[in-house]
Amino acid sequence: MSGYQPKKRKLTAEINVVPYIDVMLVLLIIFMVTAPFVTQGVDVELPEMSNTKSAQAMAGEDPNATFIIVEIDKDGNLGLSVDNQDVRRPMSMQEVITNVKAELSIKPNSPVAVGGDASTPYAEIVLVLDELSRAGVSKVGLLTDLKE
């Protein structure tokens, strides 16, 4: 057995980087998916509009249409006005939805508008718009002041 020599193995110190690449790709995908949802809040003063439509333009050619306004004050209290009558308030969300649907069942071409006080939280207005949409009111406008 003099001719037999054990083979020497050379030790190599290598790092397998494939798992790290996989982890980095997963993190990249997570950041790309969540990036659109990360928003920063800033205080803004909403602009007035110069090209607003009048109530008659929103109603179209229907002379029998009434103008329905859902109002929200800065405390989130709801009110309802039909054809510029005095605002009935305070009302619950269900009462507002019921009255709007009743008016629209009588005169279906009536425009519906949501008006909020300048200091009304945006979430309150979105909540009213969502409830009107779920109740089947498809066309809703927002009240704005005419820009001078």
PDB file of N, CA and C in Angstrom, residues 86-135:
ATOM      1  N   ASP A  86     -85.717  75.914   4.472  1.00  0.00           N
ATOM      2  CA  ASP A  86     -84.887  75.918   5.671  1.00  0.00           C
ATOM      3  C   ASP A  86     -84.326  74.523   5.906  1.00  0.00           C
ATOM      4  N   VAL A  87     -83.111  74.482   6.355  1.00  0.00           N
ATOM      5  CA  VAL A  87     -82.437  73.209   6.595  1.00  0.00           C
ATOM      6  C   VAL A  87     -83.053  72.540   7.819  1.00  0.00           C
ATOM      7  N   ARG A  88     -83.467  71.282   7.628  1.00  0.00           N
ATOM      8  CA  ARG A  88     -83.977  70.492   8.754  1.00  0.00           C
ATOM      9  C   ARG A  88     -82.793  69.803   9.410  1.00  0.00           C
ATOM     10  N   ARG A  89     -82.547  70.141  10.662  1.00  0.00           N
ATOM     11  CA  ARG A  89     -81.433  69.525  11.377  1.00  0.00           C
ATOM     12  C   ARG A  89     -81.743  69.489  12.839  1.00  0.00           C
ATOM     13  N   PRO A  90     -81.129  68.717  13.666  1.00  0.00           N
ATOM     14  CA  PRO A  90     -80.201  67.649  13.285  1.00  0.00           C
ATOM     15  C   PRO A  90     -80.971  66.407  12.853  1.00  0.00           C
ATOM     16  N   MET A  91     -80.376  65.657  11.961  1.00  0.00           N
ATOM     17  CA  MET A  91     -80.978  64.428  11.457  1.00  0.00           C
ATOM     18  C   MET A  91     -79.939  63.317  11.547  1.00  0.00           C
ATOM     19  N   SER A  92     -80.439  62.095  11.672  1.00  0.00           N
ATOM     20  CA  SER A  92     -79.518  60.957  11.645  1.00  0.00           C
ATOM     21  C   SER A  92     -79.218  60.614  10.188  1.00  0.00           C
ATOM     22  N   MET A  93     -78.196  59.811   9.988  1.00  0.00           N
ATOM     23  CA  MET A  93     -77.828  59.397   8.626  1.00  0.00           C
ATOM     24  C   MET A  93     -78.976  58.642   7.969  1.00  0.00           C
ATOM     25  N   GLN A  94     -79.660  57.790   8.742  1.00  0.00           N
ATOM     26  CA  GLN A  94     -80.767  57.005   8.182  1.00  0.00           C
ATOM     27  C   GLN A  94     -81.918  57.909   7.757  1.00  0.00           C
ATOM     28  N   GLU A  95     -82.212  58.954   8.554  1.00  0.00           N
ATOM     29  CA  GLU A  95     -83.276  59.889   8.185  1.00  0.00           C
ATOM     30  C   GLU A  95     -82.933  60.644   6.903  1.00  0.00           C
ATOM     31  N   VAL A  96     -81.674  61.052   6.780  1.00  0.00           N
ATOM     32  CA  VAL A  96     -81.246  61.757   5.570  1.00  0.00           C
ATOM     33  C   VAL A  96     -81.397  60.859   4.353  1.00  0.00           C
ATOM     34  N   ILE A  97     -80.916  59.619   4.452  1.00  0.00           N
ATOM     35  CA  ILE A  97     -81.000  58.679   3.327  1.00  0.00           C
ATOM     36  C   ILE A  97     -82.453  58.427   2.951  1.00  0.00           C
ATOM     37  N   THR A  98     -83.318  58.229   3.952  1.00  0.00           N
ATOM     38  CA  THR A  98     -84.736  57.977   3.689  1.00  0.00           C
ATOM     39  C   THR A  98     -85.378  59.158   2.987  1.00  0.00           C
ATOM     40  N   ASN A  99     -85.103  60.380   3.451  1.00  0.00           N
ATOM     41  CA  ASN A  99     -85.695  61.571   2.833  1.00  0.00           C
ATOM     42  C   ASN A  99     -85.176  61.798   1.418  1.00  0.00           C
ATOM     43  N   VAL A 100     -83.887  61.573   1.195  1.00  0.00           N
ATOM     44  CA  VAL A 100     -83.326  61.745  -0.152  1.00  0.00           C
ATOM     45  C   VAL A 100     -83.940  60.738  -1.104  1.00  0.00           C
ATOM     46  N   LYS A 101     -84.049  59.475  -0.664  1.00  0.00           N
ATOM     47  CA  LYS A 101     -84.642  58.448  -1.534  1.00  0.00           C
ATOM     48  C   LYS A 101     -86.117  58.746  -1.811  1.00  0.00           C
ATOM     49  N   ALA A 102     -86.832  59.292  -0.816  1.00  0.00           N
ATOM     50  CA  ALA A 102     -88.244  59.646  -1.017  1.00  0.00           C
ATOM     51  C   ALA A 102     -88.373  60.762  -2.050  1.00  0.00           C
ATOM     52  N   GLU A 103     -87.527  61.776  -1.949  1.00  0.00           N
ATOM     53  CA  GLU A 103     -87.570  62.871  -2.927  1.00  0.00           C
ATOM     54  C   GLU A 103     -87.224  62.371  -4.328  1.00  0.00           C
ATOM     55  N   LEU A 104     -86.215  61.482  -4.417  1.00  0.00           N
ATOM     56  CA  LEU A 104     -85.816  60.965  -5.724  1.00  0.00           C
ATOM     57  C   LEU A 104     -86.852  60.017  -6.309  1.00  0.00           C
ATOM     58  N   SER A 105     -87.652  59.363  -5.459  1.00  0.00           N
ATOM     59  CA  SER A 105     -88.699  58.495  -5.996  1.00  0.00           C
ATOM     60  C   SER A 105     -89.810  59.331  -6.620  1.00  0.00           C
ATOM     61  N   ILE A 106     -90.024  60.540  -6.096  1.00  0.00           N
ATOM     62  CA  ILE A 106     -91.048  61.423  -6.666  1.00  0.00           C
ATOM     63  C   ILE A 106     -90.515  62.119  -7.914  1.00  0.00           C
ATOM     64  N   LYS A 107     -89.304  62.665  -7.808  1.00  0.00           N
ATOM     65  CA  LYS A 107     -88.693  63.393  -8.930  1.00  0.00           C
ATOM     66  C   LYS A 107     -87.286  62.841  -9.163  1.00  0.00           C
ATOM     67  N   PRO A 108     -87.158  61.816  -9.998  1.00  0.00           N
ATOM     68  CA  PRO A 108     -85.874  61.097 -10.138  1.00  0.00           C
ATOM     69  C   PRO A 108     -84.737  61.915 -10.736  1.00  0.00           C
ATOM     70  N   ASN A 109     -85.018  63.004 -11.457  1.00  0.00           N
ATOM     71  CA  ASN A 109     -83.938  63.786 -12.072  1.00  0.00           C
ATOM     72  C   ASN A 109     -83.393  64.871 -11.160  1.00  0.00           C
ATOM     73  N   SER A 110     -83.818  64.872  -9.913  1.00  0.00           N
ATOM     74  CA  SER A 110     -83.378  65.907  -8.990  1.00  0.00           C
ATOM     75  C   SER A 110     -81.901  65.733  -8.650  1.00  0.00           C
ATOM     76  N   PRO A 111     -81.125  66.830  -8.746  1.00  0.00           N
ATOM     77  CA  PRO A 111     -79.708  66.729  -8.370  1.00  0.00           C
ATOM     78  C   PRO A 111     -79.552  66.705  -6.849  1.00  0.00           C
ATOM     79  N   VAL A 112     -78.579  65.925  -6.396  1.00  0.00           N
ATOM     80  CA  VAL A 112     -78.274  65.818  -4.972  1.00  0.00           C
ATOM     81  C   VAL A 112     -76.874  66.391  -4.775  1.00  0.00           C
ATOM     82  N   ALA A 113     -76.723  67.269  -3.782  1.00  0.00           N
ATOM     83  CA  ALA A 113     -75.420  67.866  -3.502  1.00  0.00           C
ATOM     84  C   ALA A 113     -75.113  67.726  -2.025  1.00  0.00           C
ATOM     85  N   VAL A 114     -73.839  67.543  -1.725  1.00  0.00           N
ATOM     86  CA  VAL A 114     -73.373  67.470  -0.348  1.00  0.00           C
ATOM     87  C   VAL A 114     -72.548  68.722  -0.090  1.00  0.00           C
ATOM     88  N   GLY A 115     -72.894  69.438   0.975  1.00  0.00           N
ATOM     89  CA  GLY A 115     -72.172  70.647   1.330  1.00  0.00           C
ATOM     90  C   GLY A 115     -71.656  70.560   2.739  1.00  0.00           C
ATOM     91  N   GLY A 116     -70.387  70.860   2.904  1.00  0.00           N
ATOM     92  CA  GLY A 116     -69.782  70.830   4.228  1.00  0.00           C
ATOM     93  C   GLY A 116     -69.243  72.185   4.605  1.00  0.00           C
ATOM     94  N   ASP A 117     -69.251  72.464   5.884  1.00  0.00           N
ATOM     95  CA  ASP A 117     -68.622  73.670   6.397  1.00  0.00           C
ATOM     96  C   ASP A 117     -67.131  73.616   6.070  1.00  0.00           C
ATOM     97  N   ALA A 118     -66.488  74.770   6.009  1.00  0.00           N
ATOM     98  CA  ALA A 118     -65.055  74.795   5.674  1.00  0.00           C
ATOM     99  C   ALA A 118     -64.220  74.012   6.678  1.00  0.00           C
ATOM    100  N   SER A 119     -64.700  73.913   7.915  1.00  0.00           N
ATOM    101  CA  SER A 119     -63.933  73.192   8.927  1.00  0.00           C
ATOM    102  C   SER A 119     -64.477  71.790   9.189  1.00  0.00           C
ATOM    103  N   THR A 120     -65.374  71.303   8.322  1.00  0.00           N
ATOM    104  CA  THR A 120     -65.880  69.938   8.455  1.00  0.00           C
ATOM    105  C   THR A 120     -64.777  68.947   8.100  1.00  0.00           C
ATOM    106  N   PRO A 121     -64.553  67.941   8.932  1.00  0.00           N
ATOM    107  CA  PRO A 121     -63.532  66.945   8.578  1.00  0.00           C
ATOM    108  C   PRO A 121     -63.886  66.234   7.267  1.00  0.00           C
ATOM    109  N   TYR A 122     -62.863  66.020   6.465  1.00  0.00           N
ATOM    110  CA  TYR A 122     -63.045  65.372   5.159  1.00  0.00           C
ATOM    111  C   TYR A 122     -63.678  63.990   5.302  1.00  0.00           C
ATOM    112  N   ALA A 123     -63.366  63.296   6.387  1.00  0.00           N
ATOM    113  CA  ALA A 123     -63.895  61.947   6.599  1.00  0.00           C
ATOM    114  C   ALA A 123     -65.411  61.966   6.714  1.00  0.00           C
ATOM    115  N   GLU A 124     -65.974  63.016   7.304  1.00  0.00           N
ATOM    116  CA  GLU A 124     -67.430  63.109   7.447  1.00  0.00           C
ATOM    117  C   GLU A 124     -68.098  63.222   6.079  1.00  0.00           C
ATOM    118  N   ILE A 125     -67.502  64.019   5.188  1.00  0.00           N
ATOM    119  CA  ILE A 125     -68.070  64.201   3.852  1.00  0.00           C
ATOM    120  C   ILE A 125     -67.987  62.899   3.063  1.00  0.00           C
ATOM    121  N   VAL A 126     -66.853  62.217   3.168  1.00  0.00           N
ATOM    122  CA  VAL A 126     -66.682  60.940   2.457  1.00  0.00           C
ATOM    123  C   VAL A 126     -67.671  59.911   2.986  1.00  0.00           C
ATOM    124  N   LEU A 127     -67.926  59.916   4.290  1.00  0.00           N
ATOM    125  CA  LEU A 127     -68.882  58.984   4.877  1.00  0.00           C
ATOM    126  C   LEU A 127     -70.281  59.217   4.311  1.00  0.00           C
ATOM    127  N   VAL A 128     -70.689  60.480   4.199  1.00  0.00           N
ATOM    128  CA  VAL A 128     -72.015  60.793   3.642  1.00  0.00           C
ATOM    129  C   VAL A 128     -72.082  60.380   2.176  1.00  0.00           C
ATOM    130  N   LEU A 129     -71.025  60.663   1.411  1.00  0.00           N
ATOM    131  CA  LEU A 129     -71.006  60.258   0.000  1.00  0.00           C
ATOM    132  C   LEU A 129     -71.105  58.746  -0.140  1.00  0.00           C
ATOM    133  N   ASP A 130     -70.409  58.010   0.723  1.00  0.00           N
ATOM    134  CA  ASP A 130     -70.446  56.550   0.677  1.00  0.00           C
ATOM    135  C   ASP A 130     -71.842  56.027   1.023  1.00  0.00           C
ATOM    136  N   GLU A 131     -72.471  56.597   2.045  1.00  0.00           N
ATOM    137  CA  GLU A 131     -73.814  56.147   2.434  1.00  0.00           C
ATOM    138  C   GLU A 131     -74.833  56.434   1.328  1.00  0.00           C
ATOM    139  N   LEU A 132     -74.723  57.600   0.685  1.00  0.00           N
ATOM    140  CA  LEU A 132     -75.631  57.913  -0.433  1.00  0.00           C
ATOM    141  C   LEU A 132     -75.407  56.947  -1.588  1.00  0.00           C
ATOM    142  N   SER A 133     -74.161  56.617  -1.857  1.00  0.00           N
ATOM    143  CA  SER A 133     -73.848  55.684  -2.934  1.00  0.00           C
ATOM    144  C   SER A 133     -74.415  54.302  -2.632  1.00  0.00           C
ATOM    145  N   ARG A 134     -74.252  53.841  -1.369  1.00  0.00           N
ATOM    146  CA  ARG A 134     -74.783  52.520  -1.008  1.00  0.00           C
ATOM    147  C   ARG A 134     -76.303  52.501  -1.027  1.00  0.00           C
ATOM    148  N   ALA A 135     -76.934  53.662  -0.860  1.00  0.00           N
ATOM    149  CA  ALA A 135     -78.393  53.730  -0.876  1.00  0.00           C
ATOM    150  C   ALA A 135     -78.937  53.791  -2.307  1.00  0.00           C
TER     151      ALA A 135
END
